[in-house]
Structure formats: structure tokens, C-alpha cells
mmCIF file of C-alpha atoms in Angstrom:
data_model
loop_
_atom_site.group_PDB
_atom_site.id
_atom_site.type_symbol
_atom_site.label_atom_id
_atom_site.label_comp_id
_atom_site.label_asym_id
_atom_site.label_seq_id
_atom_site.Cartn_x
_atom_site.Cartn_y
_atom_site.Cartn_z
ATOM 1 C CA MET J 1 66.444 -61.303 -42.381
ATOM 2 C CA ASN J 2 63.591 -58.888 -43.283
ATOM 3 C CA ASP J 3 61.566 -61.840 -44.580
ATOM 4 C CA TYR J 4 61.459 -63.201 -41.017
ATOM 5 C CA ALA J 5 60.703 -59.992 -39.103
ATOM 6 C CA GLY J 6 58.735 -60.945 -36.012
ATOM 7 C CA ARG J 7 59.192 -64.624 -36.741
ATOM 8 C CA CYS J 8 61.499 -67.349 -35.452
ATOM 9 C CA GLY J 9 63.953 -66.801 -38.297
ATOM 10 C CA SER J 10 65.077 -63.492 -36.743
ATOM 11 C CA CYS J 11 64.625 -64.407 -33.063
ATOM 12 C CA ALA J 12 67.621 -64.314 -30.707
ATOM 13 C CA ALA J 13 66.736 -67.803 -29.427
ATOM 14 C CA TYR J 14 66.730 -69.351 -32.926
ATOM 15 C CA THR J 15 69.827 -71.574 -33.300
ATOM 16 C CA ARG J 16 71.359 -74.368 -35.404
ATOM 17 C CA VAL J 17 69.757 -72.942 -38.543
ATOM 18 C CA HIS J 18 70.029 -74.985 -41.731
ATOM 19 C CA GLU J 19 68.188 -75.681 -44.952
ATOM 20 C CA ASP J 20 65.910 -78.711 -45.053
ATOM 21 C CA PRO J 21 65.051 -80.068 -48.530
ATOM 22 C CA ALA J 22 61.401 -80.577 -47.605
ATOM 23 C CA ARG J 23 60.693 -77.839 -45.028
ATOM 24 C CA GLY J 24 63.039 -75.087 -46.155
ATOM 25 C CA ARG J 25 64.864 -73.017 -43.518
ATOM 26 C CA VAL J 26 64.586 -74.695 -40.104
ATOM 27 C CA GLY J 27 66.383 -74.540 -36.767
ATOM 28 C CA GLU J 28 65.950 -75.096 -33.038
ATOM 29 C CA CYS J 29 64.382 -72.953 -30.303
ATOM 30 C CA ALA J 30 66.819 -72.418 -27.408
ATOM 31 C CA LEU J 31 63.821 -71.678 -25.158
ATOM 32 C CA GLU J 32 62.248 -74.998 -26.257
ATOM 33 C CA VAL J 33 58.906 -73.368 -27.008
ATOM 34 C CA TYR J 34 58.597 -75.740 -29.985
ATOM 35 C CA PRO J 35 60.302 -79.110 -30.505
ATOM 36 C CA PRO J 36 62.886 -79.159 -33.341
ATOM 37 C CA PRO J 37 62.912 -78.703 -36.217
ATOM 38 C CA VAL J 38 61.258 -75.267 -36.079
ATOM 39 C CA LYS J 39 60.405 -73.453 -39.321
ATOM 40 C CA ALA J 40 61.895 -69.995 -39.721
ATOM 41 C CA THR J 41 58.397 -68.642 -40.438
ATOM 42 C CA ALA J 42 56.940 -69.830 -37.116
ATOM 43 C CA THR J 43 55.978 -67.340 -34.388
ATOM 44 C CA CYS J 44 55.403 -67.326 -30.625
ATOM 45 C CA ALA J 45 54.785 -64.869 -27.806
ATOM 46 C CA ARG J 46 58.404 -65.048 -26.585
ATOM 47 C CA TYR J 47 59.944 -63.532 -29.713
ATOM 48 C CA ARG J 48 62.871 -61.172 -29.186
ATOM 49 C CA ALA J 49 64.812 -59.762 -32.107
ATOM 50 C CA LYS J 50 68.559 -60.409 -32.245
ATOM 51 C CA GLY J 51 70.440 -57.530 -30.610
ATOM 52 C CA ALA J 52 67.280 -56.052 -29.060
ATOM 53 C CA PRO J 53 67.696 -54.743 -25.477
ATOM 54 C CA PRO J 54 65.910 -56.666 -22.682
ATOM 55 C CA PRO J 55 62.777 -55.143 -21.125
ATOM 56 C CA PRO J 56 63.360 -52.827 -18.148
ATOM 57 C CA PRO J 57 63.337 -54.478 -14.683
ATOM 58 C CA PRO J 58 60.238 -54.040 -12.508
ATOM 59 C CA PRO J 59 60.274 -50.906 -10.345
ATOM 60 C CA ARG J 60 61.419 -51.187 -6.721
ATOM 61 C CA ALA J 61 60.088 -49.367 -3.703
ATOM 62 C CA ALA J 62 61.974 -46.304 -2.507
ATOM 63 C CA GLY J 63 64.930 -47.287 -0.328
ATOM 64 C CA GLN J 64 64.736 -50.938 -1.332
ATOM 65 C CA PRO J 65 68.197 -52.230 -2.318
ATOM 66 C CA ARG J 66 68.703 -54.931 -4.930
ATOM 67 C CA GLY J 67 68.273 -58.411 -3.553
ATOM 68 C CA SER J 68 66.574 -57.213 -0.338
ATOM 69 C CA GLY J 69 63.565 -59.454 -0.913
ATOM 70 C CA GLY J 70 61.168 -56.510 -0.720
ATOM 71 C CA ARG J 71 62.296 -55.269 2.727
ATOM 72 C CA PRO J 72 63.519 -51.632 2.477
ATOM 73 C CA ARG J 73 65.930 -50.449 5.162
ATOM 74 C CA PRO J 74 64.399 -47.950 7.556
ATOM 75 C CA THR J 75 65.293 -44.376 6.759
ATOM 76 C CA GLY J 76 68.329 -43.206 8.736
ATOM 77 C CA ALA J 77 69.286 -46.706 9.938
ATOM 78 C CA PRO J 78 73.001 -47.389 9.510
ATOM 79 C CA PRO J 79 74.076 -50.435 7.519
ATOM 80 C CA PRO J 80 74.844 -53.558 9.609
ATOM 81 C CA GLU J 81 78.622 -53.115 9.388
ATOM 82 C CA ARG J 82 78.408 -49.596 10.915
ATOM 83 C CA ARG J 83 76.321 -50.421 13.953
ATOM 84 C CA ALA J 84 77.957 -50.136 17.369
ATOM 85 C CA GLY J 85 79.740 -53.319 18.371
ATOM 86 C CA ALA J 86 79.338 -54.947 14.975
ATOM 87 C CA ALA J 87 82.384 -56.662 13.492
ATOM 88 C CA PRO J 88 83.705 -54.994 10.335
ATOM 89 C CA GLN J 89 82.572 -56.713 7.189
ATOM 90 C CA PRO J 90 85.085 -57.719 4.468
ATOM 91 C CA PHE J 91 85.030 -55.650 1.326
ATOM 92 C CA ARG J 92 82.903 -57.117 -1.426
ATOM 93 C CA PRO J 93 82.936 -55.697 -4.945
ATOM 94 C CA PRO J 94 79.568 -54.481 -6.180
ATOM 95 C CA LEU J 95 77.486 -57.058 -7.983
ATOM 96 C CA PRO J 96 76.832 -56.517 -11.690
ATOM 97 C CA ARG J 97 73.471 -55.173 -12.691
ATOM 98 C CA GLU J 98 71.106 -58.022 -13.334
ATOM 99 C CA ILE J 99 69.569 -58.557 -16.754
ATOM 100 C CA ASP J 100 65.819 -58.912 -16.551
ATOM 101 C CA ILE J 101 64.883 -61.564 -19.104
ATOM 102 C CA ASP J 102 61.647 -63.419 -19.507
ATOM 103 C CA MET J 103 62.878 -66.922 -18.593
ATOM 104 C CA ASP J 104 63.350 -69.053 -15.510
ATOM 105 C CA ILE J 105 66.670 -70.496 -14.353
ATOM 106 C CA ASP J 106 66.248 -73.763 -16.256
ATOM 107 C CA GLU J 107 65.601 -71.920 -19.495
ATOM 108 C CA PHE J 108 68.586 -69.651 -18.846
ATOM 109 C CA ARG J 109 70.834 -72.684 -18.352
ATOM 110 C CA ARG J 110 69.607 -74.217 -21.594
ATOM 111 C CA VAL J 111 70.296 -70.993 -23.484
ATOM 112 C CA LEU J 112 73.740 -70.676 -21.879
ATOM 113 C CA ARG J 113 74.630 -74.248 -22.866
ATOM 114 C CA GLU J 114 73.454 -73.532 -26.408
ATOM 115 C CA VAL J 115 75.595 -70.378 -26.654
ATOM 116 C CA LEU J 116 78.681 -72.171 -25.359
ATOM 117 C CA SER J 117 78.071 -75.049 -27.735
ATOM 118 C CA GLU J 118 77.779 -72.696 -30.694
ATOM 119 C CA GLU J 119 80.935 -70.780 -29.718
ATOM 120 C CA LEU J 120 83.036 -73.914 -29.206
ATOM 121 C CA GLY J 121 81.564 -75.809 -32.123
ATOM 122 C CA VAL J 122 80.289 -78.639 -29.915
ATOM 123 C CA GLY J 123 76.842 -79.824 -29.082
ATOM 124 C CA ARG J 124 74.225 -82.425 -29.758
ATOM 125 C CA ALA J 125 74.295 -84.464 -32.929
ATOM 126 C CA GLU J 126 71.611 -86.882 -34.052
ATOM 127 C CA MET J 127 72.295 -90.253 -35.575
ATOM 128 C CA GLY J 128 70.457 -91.176 -38.750
ATOM 129 C CA GLY J 129 67.221 -93.025 -38.106
ATOM 130 C CA ARG J 130 68.161 -96.013 -40.251
ATOM 131 C CA TRP J 131 71.114 -96.773 -37.938
ATOM 132 C CA GLU J 132 69.077 -96.925 -34.714
ATOM 133 C CA GLY J 133 69.345 -100.330 -33.102
ATOM 134 C CA GLY J 134 72.219 -101.333 -35.386
ATOM 135 C CA GLU J 135 75.622 -102.626 -34.436
ATOM 136 C CA ILE J 136 79.156 -102.922 -35.779
ATOM 137 C CA VAL J 137 80.481 -106.462 -36.139
ATOM 138 C CA LEU J 138 84.261 -106.983 -35.992
ATOM 139 C CA ARG J 139 84.863 -110.439 -37.423
ATOM 140 C CA PRO J 140 88.481 -111.623 -37.106
ATOM 141 C CA GLY J 141 90.223 -113.380 -39.957
ATOM 142 C CA LYS J 142 91.753 -115.952 -37.649
ATOM 143 C CA GLU J 143 89.577 -119.020 -37.186
ATOM 144 C CA GLY J 144 88.526 -119.965 -33.697
ATOM 145 C CA THR J 145 88.474 -116.370 -32.377
ATOM 146 C CA ALA J 146 85.260 -114.683 -31.310
ATOM 147 C CA GLU J 147 83.842 -111.706 -33.149
ATOM 148 C CA LYS J 148 83.102 -108.438 -31.347
ATOM 149 C CA ARG J 149 79.828 -106.544 -31.632
ATOM 150 C CA ILE J 150 79.514 -102.838 -30.795
ATOM 151 C CA PRO J 151 76.116 -101.071 -30.638
ATOM 152 C CA LEU J 152 76.039 -98.287 -33.235
ATOM 153 C CA ASP J 153 74.734 -95.717 -30.777
ATOM 154 C CA VAL J 154 77.802 -96.311 -28.552
ATOM 155 C CA PHE J 155 80.127 -96.076 -31.549
ATOM 156 C CA PHE J 156 78.369 -92.925 -32.788
ATOM 157 C CA HIS J 157 78.759 -91.291 -29.357
ATOM 158 C CA LYS J 158 82.516 -91.877 -29.512
ATOM 159 C CA ILE J 159 82.659 -90.376 -33.019
ATOM 160 C CA VAL J 160 80.796 -87.262 -31.820
ATOM 161 C CA MET J 161 83.154 -86.914 -28.839
ATOM 162 C CA MET J 162 86.144 -87.081 -31.175
ATOM 163 C CA ARG J 163 84.576 -84.442 -33.434
ATOM 164 C CA ASP J 164 83.892 -82.110 -30.500
ATOM 165 C CA LYS J 165 87.412 -82.466 -29.083
ATOM 166 C CA LEU J 166 88.919 -81.661 -32.485
ATOM 167 C CA ARG J 167 86.758 -78.541 -32.718
ATOM 168 C CA VAL J 168 87.793 -77.392 -29.240
ATOM 169 C CA LEU J 169 91.444 -78.034 -30.167
ATOM 170 C CA GLU J 170 90.949 -75.929 -33.281
ATOM 171 C CA GLN J 171 89.524 -73.069 -31.217
ATOM 172 C CA LYS J 172 92.437 -73.206 -28.767
ATOM 173 C CA ILE J 173 94.995 -73.138 -31.578
ATOM 174 C CA ASN J 174 93.326 -70.093 -33.155
ATOM 175 C CA ALA J 175 93.314 -68.235 -29.817
ATOM 176 C CA HIS J 176 96.818 -69.244 -28.712
ATOM 177 C CA GLU J 177 99.021 -66.176 -28.331
ATOM 178 C CA GLY J 178 102.304 -68.101 -28.245
ATOM 179 C CA LEU J 179 101.966 -69.538 -31.748
ATOM 180 C CA SER J 180 102.924 -67.710 -34.893
ATOM 181 C CA ASP J 181 100.558 -67.527 -37.856
ATOM 182 C CA ALA J 182 102.700 -70.036 -39.732
ATOM 183 C CA GLU J 183 102.555 -72.497 -36.830
ATOM 184 C CA LYS J 184 98.787 -72.085 -36.546
ATOM 185 C CA VAL J 185 98.377 -72.783 -40.264
ATOM 186 C CA GLN J 186 100.533 -75.901 -39.995
ATOM 187 C CA LEU J 187 98.585 -77.253 -37.001
ATOM 188 C CA GLN J 188 95.286 -76.416 -38.679
ATOM 189 C CA ALA J 189 96.395 -78.457 -41.694
ATOM 190 C CA TYR J 190 96.863 -81.506 -39.450
ATOM 191 C CA ILE J 191 93.388 -81.029 -37.957
ATOM 192 C CA THR J 192 91.864 -80.634 -41.420
ATOM 193 C CA GLY J 193 93.568 -83.884 -42.387
ATOM 194 C CA CYS J 194 91.932 -85.575 -39.381
ATOM 195 C CA TYR J 195 88.559 -84.221 -40.478
ATOM 196 C CA GLY J 196 89.135 -85.549 -43.973
ATOM 197 C CA THR J 197 90.006 -89.017 -42.665
ATOM 198 C CA LEU J 198 86.880 -89.112 -40.493
ATOM 199 C CA THR J 199 84.451 -88.087 -43.260
ATOM 200 C CA THR J 200 83.874 -91.816 -43.737
ATOM 201 C CA PHE J 201 81.632 -91.685 -40.681
ATOM 202 C CA ASN J 202 79.466 -88.803 -41.960
ATOM 203 C CA VAL J 203 76.974 -91.395 -43.150
ATOM 204 C CA LEU J 204 75.989 -91.948 -39.488
ATOM 205 C CA PHE J 205 74.876 -88.332 -38.921
ATOM 206 C CA ALA J 206 71.244 -87.391 -39.429
ATOM 207 C CA ARG J 207 72.266 -83.882 -40.549
ATOM 208 C CA ARG J 208 75.084 -83.464 -43.033
ATOM 209 C CA GLU J 209 76.317 -80.248 -41.434
ATOM 210 C CA ASP J 210 76.938 -82.052 -38.102
ATOM 211 C CA GLY J 211 79.586 -84.297 -39.643
ATOM 212 C CA PHE J 212 83.239 -83.826 -40.556
ATOM 213 C CA ALA J 213 84.433 -81.446 -43.286
ATOM 214 C CA GLY J 214 87.825 -82.057 -44.858
ATOM 215 C CA SER J 215 89.793 -79.835 -47.203
ATOM 216 C CA GLY J 216 87.662 -80.949 -50.131
ATOM 217 C CA ARG J 217 84.510 -79.288 -48.813
ATOM 218 C CA ASP J 218 83.770 -75.633 -48.055
ATOM 219 C CA ASP J 219 83.386 -74.824 -44.370
#
């Protein structure tokens, strides 16, 4: 990681890292500063090292509570729920301290989706360029019956959905507290067998690491 100090390769927003035969180490920027693939040696002004604390929040005026929109309560004025004749307010637990990060809400949502995708093993997958516009033709052996054509992008989407659901199932089995280790191993073997059967469709994926990995390949 020292080779990428101050560069994208060690940035907290650098995800889906893999080795490209032509470009070397590449990945994607969760903040979408650059379009993918992004070289690990690239730099930008929004760099933040992995594990680094966020910058401190901007100072507030004296007496200004969080979320007051810049309007401090007059000194000595009781809170609304203590004023004479005011109805008692229901108890609300204190809000967590906000994290001041240099991104708007849309960027935060993109980063959150990326984190959840990485944790669950799901996310976007690109189809190989040579398959774009193609289709699968199912030609029956019985004469006089019509063949069926399926666009490859539709078929590929279904394959990716199956892959993602298997990965989520794998995560749930690993985290299940009611299963013994032996039962988890047995169920994992079935899932690995499914992966191995579906490796036939790895040829459709643009990136090899996005496809299925059976027992014959290292995870």
C-alpha cells in the first residue's frame, strides 16, 4: 500500500480493485470523480486514506444546537416542552453525532450502495463487449415448431441475478446461528456445486472475477 500513498490505490473510495493485463492495478471510484477503470496511481483532490478520521465539523455559534438551522435559542428561554401551557413532548432518544464528510447526499448514497454491494458480494457486472446486441436461439428438434430468441443482455441479467442471490444465500448461511459448523459446510458444498455448474456462463462476463468460481478455482 505504501506504493500508492496519496494516490487512488490507497483511497477509502477506491473499490472493485483488480489487475488489468494492459493497465495494471485498476478499480472504480465510489465518488465517481473518474469513470472506471481508474488506475491505482491516479490522484484527485478528494483523496482520503483508508481508516483516516473525517475532518472536524464546522464550528457553531454559542448556544446553537445541532440542526437549529443557525438560530440559537435565546439565553434563559425554556425549551418548548417546558413553556407554560405547552403539551408535554414524547421522549426522543438523542440523535447520533453526525459525520462531516466532503460529499453531498447523492454521493453518500452511491458510496453506501457500494459498501453494501461489497459486503454482500453483489453489485454491477458488465457483459463482454463482443456479446452486445447478440441473442440466444433455442431451436427445437421437432419440425413445425417455432424457435425462440432471447436477447443476450436479458439472459445475462438473469445470470447476474442468480449469482447475486447465491452470494446472499452464502452470507446468510455463514451468519446463521442455528446451524452447526458441519451443517454450514454441507450447505456451502451445495452452493459451490451450483457455482461450478454455472461457470459455463463466465464467458459472458467482461471481467473474469465477476463470474462464478467452483471448487476447482481459488476464491
